[in-house]
């Protein structure tokens, strides 16, 4: 084995361990308890609580590890569809925190800009519709309706996105729905 490589590795290990050793030891500030507060062990709650100045003074620390919890979003999506003209799309109904909305993911490689109309239909004849401009290019995009207060389960909603050429004729290139394909029985 190459001794020079082992020596360099040991030096790097020593350099990397110095900040950790300093963090474990903690700062020694005058006037803050017994001088042993702070450091990695106390910040992780692993030090002796009787020797931690905040704990000794009765100050509560409430730390929640990790990122804040995000609200759950349920979705019901139809199949991913592709048109012969180079358009791909998938449409979904989403539900979160008492709101329901529609979203259509797309990729337009047709070489020309298109129009999309996304419609969400809900219980009791409730309908929300939005028009989206779909630029030409290979980048994925999305069209999304505003969120509305839910009026029932996600199964009571459906969404349909229609992609068309933006001219007088408005040739329909693709219709994508949130309905999942029926399971094939056998």
PDB file of C-alpha atoms in Angstrom:
ATOM      1  CA  UNK A   1       0.000   0.000   0.000  1.00  0.00           C
ATOM      2  CA  UNK A   2       1.227   3.504  -0.709  1.00  0.00           C
ATOM      3  CA  UNK A   3       2.332   5.133   2.572  1.00  0.00           C
ATOM      4  CA  UNK A   4       1.961   8.626   1.152  1.00  0.00           C
ATOM      5  CA  UNK A   5      -1.723   7.938   0.373  1.00  0.00           C
ATOM      6  CA  UNK A   6      -2.301   6.602   3.891  1.00  0.00           C
ATOM      7  CA  UNK A   7      -0.637   9.712   5.375  1.00  0.00           C
ATOM      8  CA  UNK A   8      -2.797  12.056   3.286  1.00  0.00           C
ATOM      9  CA  UNK A   9      -5.928  10.125   4.274  1.00  0.00           C
ATOM     10  CA  UNK A  10      -5.011  10.340   7.969  1.00  0.00           C
ATOM     11  CA  UNK A  11      -4.403  14.098   7.643  1.00  0.00           C
ATOM     12  CA  UNK A  12      -7.767  14.645   5.970  1.00  0.00           C
ATOM     13  CA  UNK A  13      -9.481  12.573   8.655  1.00  0.00           C
ATOM     14  CA  UNK A  14      -7.818  14.653  11.374  1.00  0.00           C
ATOM     15  CA  UNK A  15      -8.813  17.934   9.716  1.00  0.00           C
ATOM     16  CA  UNK A  16     -12.406  16.789   9.300  1.00  0.00           C
ATOM     17  CA  UNK A  17     -12.684  15.604  12.904  1.00  0.00           C
ATOM     18  CA  UNK A  18     -11.522  18.897  14.502  1.00  0.00           C
ATOM     19  CA  UNK A  19     -14.816  20.793  13.982  1.00  0.00           C
ATOM     20  CA  UNK A  20     -16.725  17.826  15.403  1.00  0.00           C
ATOM     21  CA  UNK A  21     -14.495  17.732  18.475  1.00  0.00           C
ATOM     22  CA  UNK A  22     -15.059  21.478  18.989  1.00  0.00           C
ATOM     23  CA  UNK A  23     -18.811  21.081  18.629  1.00  0.00           C
ATOM     24  CA  UNK A  24     -18.889  18.269  21.177  1.00  0.00           C
ATOM     25  CA  UNK A  25     -16.828  20.273  23.673  1.00  0.00           C
ATOM     26  CA  UNK A  26     -19.096  23.310  23.274  1.00  0.00           C
ATOM     27  CA  UNK A  27     -18.361  26.970  23.960  1.00  0.00           C
ATOM     28  CA  UNK A  28     -17.055  28.129  27.326  1.00  0.00           C
ATOM     29  CA  UNK A  29     -18.845  31.443  27.825  1.00  0.00           C
ATOM     30  CA  UNK A  30     -18.411  33.252  31.122  1.00  0.00           C
ATOM     31  CA  UNK A  31     -21.649  33.849  32.992  1.00  0.00           C
ATOM     32  CA  UNK A  32     -23.608  31.050  31.338  1.00  0.00           C
ATOM     33  CA  UNK A  33     -24.088  28.390  33.955  1.00  0.00           C
ATOM     34  CA  UNK A  34     -21.178  26.081  34.606  1.00  0.00           C
ATOM     35  CA  UNK A  35     -19.441  26.638  31.277  1.00  0.00           C
ATOM     36  CA  UNK A  36     -20.527  23.292  29.852  1.00  0.00           C
ATOM     37  CA  UNK A  37     -23.667  24.434  28.035  1.00  0.00           C
ATOM     38  CA  UNK A  38     -23.889  24.294  24.254  1.00  0.00           C
ATOM     39  CA  UNK A  39     -22.053  21.935  21.982  1.00  0.00           C
ATOM     40  CA  UNK A  40     -23.268  19.071  19.848  1.00  0.00           C
ATOM     41  CA  UNK A  41     -24.246  16.728  22.693  1.00  0.00           C
ATOM     42  CA  UNK A  42     -26.502  19.251  24.420  1.00  0.00           C
ATOM     43  CA  UNK A  43     -28.084  20.377  21.142  1.00  0.00           C
ATOM     44  CA  UNK A  44     -28.953  16.750  20.436  1.00  0.00           C
ATOM     45  CA  UNK A  45     -30.284  16.304  23.977  1.00  0.00           C
ATOM     46  CA  UNK A  46     -27.552  13.806  24.864  1.00  0.00           C
ATOM     47  CA  UNK A  47     -25.786  15.758  27.619  1.00  0.00           C
ATOM     48  CA  UNK A  48     -26.532  15.591  31.325  1.00  0.00           C
ATOM     49  CA  UNK A  49     -29.716  17.688  31.765  1.00  0.00           C
ATOM     50  CA  UNK A  50     -28.608  18.901  35.189  1.00  0.00           C
ATOM     51  CA  UNK A  51     -25.549  20.488  33.575  1.00  0.00           C
ATOM     52  CA  UNK A  52     -27.391  22.282  30.763  1.00  0.00           C
ATOM     53  CA  UNK A  53     -28.008  25.917  31.662  1.00  0.00           C
ATOM     54  CA  UNK A  54     -31.381  26.235  29.842  1.00  0.00           C
ATOM     55  CA  UNK A  55     -32.699  23.032  31.376  1.00  0.00           C
ATOM     56  CA  UNK A  56     -31.427  24.014  34.836  1.00  0.00           C
ATOM     57  CA  UNK A  57     -33.323  27.313  34.537  1.00  0.00           C
ATOM     58  CA  UNK A  58     -36.498  25.502  33.458  1.00  0.00           C
ATOM     59  CA  UNK A  59     -36.529  26.857  29.887  1.00  0.00           C
ATOM     60  CA  UNK A  60     -38.292  24.375  27.635  1.00  0.00           C
ATOM     61  CA  UNK A  61     -36.888  23.630  24.184  1.00  0.00           C
ATOM     62  CA  UNK A  62     -39.301  22.417  21.556  1.00  0.00           C
ATOM     63  CA  UNK A  63     -37.581  21.297  18.387  1.00  0.00           C
ATOM     64  CA  UNK A  64     -39.319  19.345  15.692  1.00  0.00           C
ATOM     65  CA  UNK A  65     -36.817  17.384  13.613  1.00  0.00           C
ATOM     66  CA  UNK A  66     -37.039  17.488   9.847  1.00  0.00           C
ATOM     67  CA  UNK A  67     -39.038  19.715   7.521  1.00  0.00           C
ATOM     68  CA  UNK A  68     -42.555  20.807   8.460  1.00  0.00           C
ATOM     69  CA  UNK A  69     -45.227  18.269   7.606  1.00  0.00           C
ATOM     70  CA  UNK A  70     -46.994  19.014   4.320  1.00  0.00           C
ATOM     71  CA  UNK A  71     -50.716  18.423   3.964  1.00  0.00           C
ATOM     72  CA  UNK A  72     -51.642  15.210   2.182  1.00  0.00           C
ATOM     73  CA  UNK A  73     -52.869  15.545  -1.401  1.00  0.00           C
ATOM     74  CA  UNK A  74     -54.944  12.707  -2.824  1.00  0.00           C
ATOM     75  CA  UNK A  75     -55.256  12.329  -6.577  1.00  0.00           C
ATOM     76  CA  UNK A  76     -57.207  10.356  -9.117  1.00  0.00           C
ATOM     77  CA  UNK A  77     -55.504  10.376 -12.497  1.00  0.00           C
ATOM     78  CA  UNK A  78     -56.370   8.994 -15.871  1.00  0.00           C
ATOM     79  CA  UNK A  79     -53.887   7.289 -18.178  1.00  0.00           C
ATOM     80  CA  UNK A  80     -50.994   9.038 -19.882  1.00  0.00           C
ATOM     81  CA  UNK A  81     -52.057   9.610 -23.491  1.00  0.00           C
ATOM     82  CA  UNK A  82     -50.112  10.503 -26.636  1.00  0.00           C
ATOM     83  CA  UNK A  83     -51.428  11.958 -29.890  1.00  0.00           C
ATOM     84  CA  UNK A  84     -49.898  11.242 -33.314  1.00  0.00           C
ATOM     85  CA  UNK A  85     -49.141  14.990 -33.596  1.00  0.00           C
ATOM     86  CA  UNK A  86     -46.637  14.857 -30.695  1.00  0.00           C
ATOM     87  CA  UNK A  87     -48.701  15.832 -27.669  1.00  0.00           C
ATOM     88  CA  UNK A  88     -48.599  13.901 -24.379  1.00  0.00           C
ATOM     89  CA  UNK A  89     -50.981  14.534 -21.477  1.00  0.00           C
ATOM     90  CA  UNK A  90     -52.320  13.131 -18.229  1.00  0.00           C
ATOM     91  CA  UNK A  91     -55.204  14.688 -16.300  1.00  0.00           C
ATOM     92  CA  UNK A  92     -55.961  14.376 -12.578  1.00  0.00           C
ATOM     93  CA  UNK A  93     -58.420  15.469  -9.904  1.00  0.00           C
ATOM     94  CA  UNK A  94     -56.629  16.502  -6.696  1.00  0.00           C
ATOM     95  CA  UNK A  95     -57.998  16.881  -3.154  1.00  0.00           C
ATOM     96  CA  UNK A  96     -56.250  18.416  -0.142  1.00  0.00           C
ATOM     97  CA  UNK A  97     -57.406  20.143   3.052  1.00  0.00           C
ATOM     98  CA  UNK A  98     -61.045  20.401   1.942  1.00  0.00           C
ATOM     99  CA  UNK A  99     -60.269  21.733  -1.557  1.00  0.00           C
ATOM    100  CA  UNK A 100     -60.611  20.044  -4.937  1.00  0.00           C
ATOM    101  CA  UNK A 101     -59.032  21.080  -8.243  1.00  0.00           C
ATOM    102  CA  UNK A 102     -57.977  19.719 -11.618  1.00  0.00           C
ATOM    103  CA  UNK A 103     -54.519  19.490 -13.126  1.00  0.00           C
ATOM    104  CA  UNK A 104     -53.296  18.355 -16.515  1.00  0.00           C
ATOM    105  CA  UNK A 105     -49.638  17.542 -17.111  1.00  0.00           C
ATOM    106  CA  UNK A 106     -48.537  17.872 -20.730  1.00  0.00           C
ATOM    107  CA  UNK A 107     -45.613  17.941 -23.143  1.00  0.00           C
ATOM    108  CA  UNK A 108     -46.130  19.583 -26.544  1.00  0.00           C
ATOM    109  CA  UNK A 109     -43.657  18.459 -29.201  1.00  0.00           C
ATOM    110  CA  UNK A 110     -46.054  19.242 -32.073  1.00  0.00           C
ATOM    111  CA  UNK A 111     -43.962  22.241 -33.108  1.00  0.00           C
ATOM    112  CA  UNK A 112     -46.757  24.783 -32.670  1.00  0.00           C
ATOM    113  CA  UNK A 113     -48.493  26.491 -29.758  1.00  0.00           C
ATOM    114  CA  UNK A 114     -51.831  25.022 -28.692  1.00  0.00           C
ATOM    115  CA  UNK A 115     -54.810  25.943 -26.547  1.00  0.00           C
ATOM    116  CA  UNK A 116     -55.967  23.768 -23.664  1.00  0.00           C
ATOM    117  CA  UNK A 117     -59.277  23.863 -21.841  1.00  0.00           C
ATOM    118  CA  UNK A 118     -59.364  22.067 -18.491  1.00  0.00           C
ATOM    119  CA  UNK A 119     -62.771  21.376 -16.974  1.00  0.00           C
ATOM    120  CA  UNK A 120     -63.494  19.929 -13.533  1.00  0.00           C
ATOM    121  CA  UNK A 121     -66.997  18.568 -12.962  1.00  0.00           C
ATOM    122  CA  UNK A 122     -68.220  17.878  -9.455  1.00  0.00           C
ATOM    123  CA  UNK A 123     -71.324  16.851  -7.546  1.00  0.00           C
ATOM    124  CA  UNK A 124     -74.575  18.804  -7.996  1.00  0.00           C
ATOM    125  CA  UNK A 125     -73.554  20.183 -11.392  1.00  0.00           C
ATOM    126  CA  UNK A 126     -70.570  22.150 -10.070  1.00  0.00           C
ATOM    127  CA  UNK A 127     -68.134  22.984 -12.882  1.00  0.00           C
ATOM    128  CA  UNK A 128     -64.859  24.913 -12.996  1.00  0.00           C
ATOM    129  CA  UNK A 129     -63.138  25.622 -16.302  1.00  0.00           C
ATOM    130  CA  UNK A 130     -59.871  27.299 -17.248  1.00  0.00           C
ATOM    131  CA  UNK A 131     -58.104  27.984 -20.548  1.00  0.00           C
ATOM    132  CA  UNK A 132     -54.322  27.553 -20.756  1.00  0.00           C
ATOM    133  CA  UNK A 133     -51.849  28.513 -23.477  1.00  0.00           C
ATOM    134  CA  UNK A 134     -49.604  25.549 -24.288  1.00  0.00           C
ATOM    135  CA  UNK A 135     -46.271  26.615 -25.725  1.00  0.00           C
ATOM    136  CA  UNK A 136     -44.415  24.578 -28.328  1.00  0.00           C
ATOM    137  CA  UNK A 137     -41.366  22.737 -27.069  1.00  0.00           C
ATOM    138  CA  UNK A 138     -40.183  19.638 -25.318  1.00  0.00           C
ATOM    139  CA  UNK A 139     -40.456  21.048 -21.776  1.00  0.00           C
ATOM    140  CA  UNK A 140     -43.217  19.576 -19.601  1.00  0.00           C
ATOM    141  CA  UNK A 141     -45.924  21.922 -18.369  1.00  0.00           C
ATOM    142  CA  UNK A 142     -49.175  21.928 -16.479  1.00  0.00           C
ATOM    143  CA  UNK A 143     -52.586  23.512 -16.603  1.00  0.00           C
ATOM    144  CA  UNK A 144     -54.429  23.800 -13.294  1.00  0.00           C
ATOM    145  CA  UNK A 145     -57.855  25.045 -12.238  1.00  0.00           C
ATOM    146  CA  UNK A 146     -58.305  27.156  -9.108  1.00  0.00           C
ATOM    147  CA  UNK A 147     -58.928  25.256  -5.888  1.00  0.00           C
ATOM    148  CA  UNK A 148     -62.562  25.153  -4.813  1.00  0.00           C
ATOM    149  CA  UNK A 149     -64.160  23.947  -1.585  1.00  0.00           C
ATOM    150  CA  UNK A 150     -64.822  20.210  -1.842  1.00  0.00           C
ATOM    151  CA  UNK A 151     -68.423  19.017  -1.987  1.00  0.00           C
ATOM    152  CA  UNK A 152     -67.920  15.304  -1.513  1.00  0.00           C
ATOM    153  CA  UNK A 153     -65.416  12.545  -2.122  1.00  0.00           C
ATOM    154  CA  UNK A 154     -62.821  12.669  -4.894  1.00  0.00           C
ATOM    155  CA  UNK A 155     -64.733   9.883  -6.634  1.00  0.00           C
ATOM    156  CA  UNK A 156     -67.571  12.377  -7.261  1.00  0.00           C
ATOM    157  CA  UNK A 157     -65.294  14.572  -9.393  1.00  0.00           C
ATOM    158  CA  UNK A 158     -63.871  14.209 -12.869  1.00  0.00           C
ATOM    159  CA  UNK A 159     -61.611  16.364 -15.028  1.00  0.00           C
ATOM    160  CA  UNK A 160     -61.154  16.609 -18.787  1.00  0.00           C
ATOM    161  CA  UNK A 161     -58.446  18.496 -20.692  1.00  0.00           C
ATOM    162  CA  UNK A 162     -58.871  19.208 -24.403  1.00  0.00           C
ATOM    163  CA  UNK A 163     -55.876  20.317 -26.477  1.00  0.00           C
ATOM    164  CA  UNK A 164     -56.583  22.042 -29.798  1.00  0.00           C
ATOM    165  CA  UNK A 165     -54.976  24.175 -32.509  1.00  0.00           C
ATOM    166  CA  UNK A 166     -55.706  27.863 -31.739  1.00  0.00           C
ATOM    167  CA  UNK A 167     -57.303  28.939 -34.998  1.00  0.00           C
ATOM    168  CA  UNK A 168     -60.782  29.270 -36.433  1.00  0.00           C
ATOM    169  CA  UNK A 169     -61.092  25.533 -37.006  1.00  0.00           C
ATOM    170  CA  UNK A 170     -59.752  24.545 -33.558  1.00  0.00           C
ATOM    171  CA  UNK A 171     -58.828  20.995 -34.555  1.00  0.00           C
ATOM    172  CA  UNK A 172     -58.888  18.809 -31.437  1.00  0.00           C
ATOM    173  CA  UNK A 173     -55.559  17.003 -31.027  1.00  0.00           C
ATOM    174  CA  UNK A 174     -56.071  15.215 -27.714  1.00  0.00           C
ATOM    175  CA  UNK A 175     -58.685  14.761 -24.992  1.00  0.00           C
ATOM    176  CA  UNK A 176     -57.354  13.547 -21.644  1.00  0.00           C
ATOM    177  CA  UNK A 177     -59.540  12.600 -18.671  1.00  0.00           C
ATOM    178  CA  UNK A 178     -59.093  11.804 -14.995  1.00  0.00           C
ATOM    179  CA  UNK A 179     -60.977   8.533 -15.364  1.00  0.00           C
ATOM    180  CA  UNK A 180     -58.725   5.557 -14.804  1.00  0.00           C
ATOM    181  CA  UNK A 181     -59.066   2.727 -17.317  1.00  0.00           C
ATOM    182  CA  UNK A 182     -61.385  -0.087 -16.282  1.00  0.00           C
ATOM    183  CA  UNK A 183     -59.543  -3.115 -14.930  1.00  0.00           C
ATOM    184  CA  UNK A 184     -59.305  -5.940 -17.422  1.00  0.00           C
ATOM    185  CA  UNK A 185     -61.161  -8.987 -16.109  1.00  0.00           C
ATOM    186  CA  UNK A 186     -60.024 -12.441 -16.875  1.00  0.00           C
TER     187      UNK A 186
END
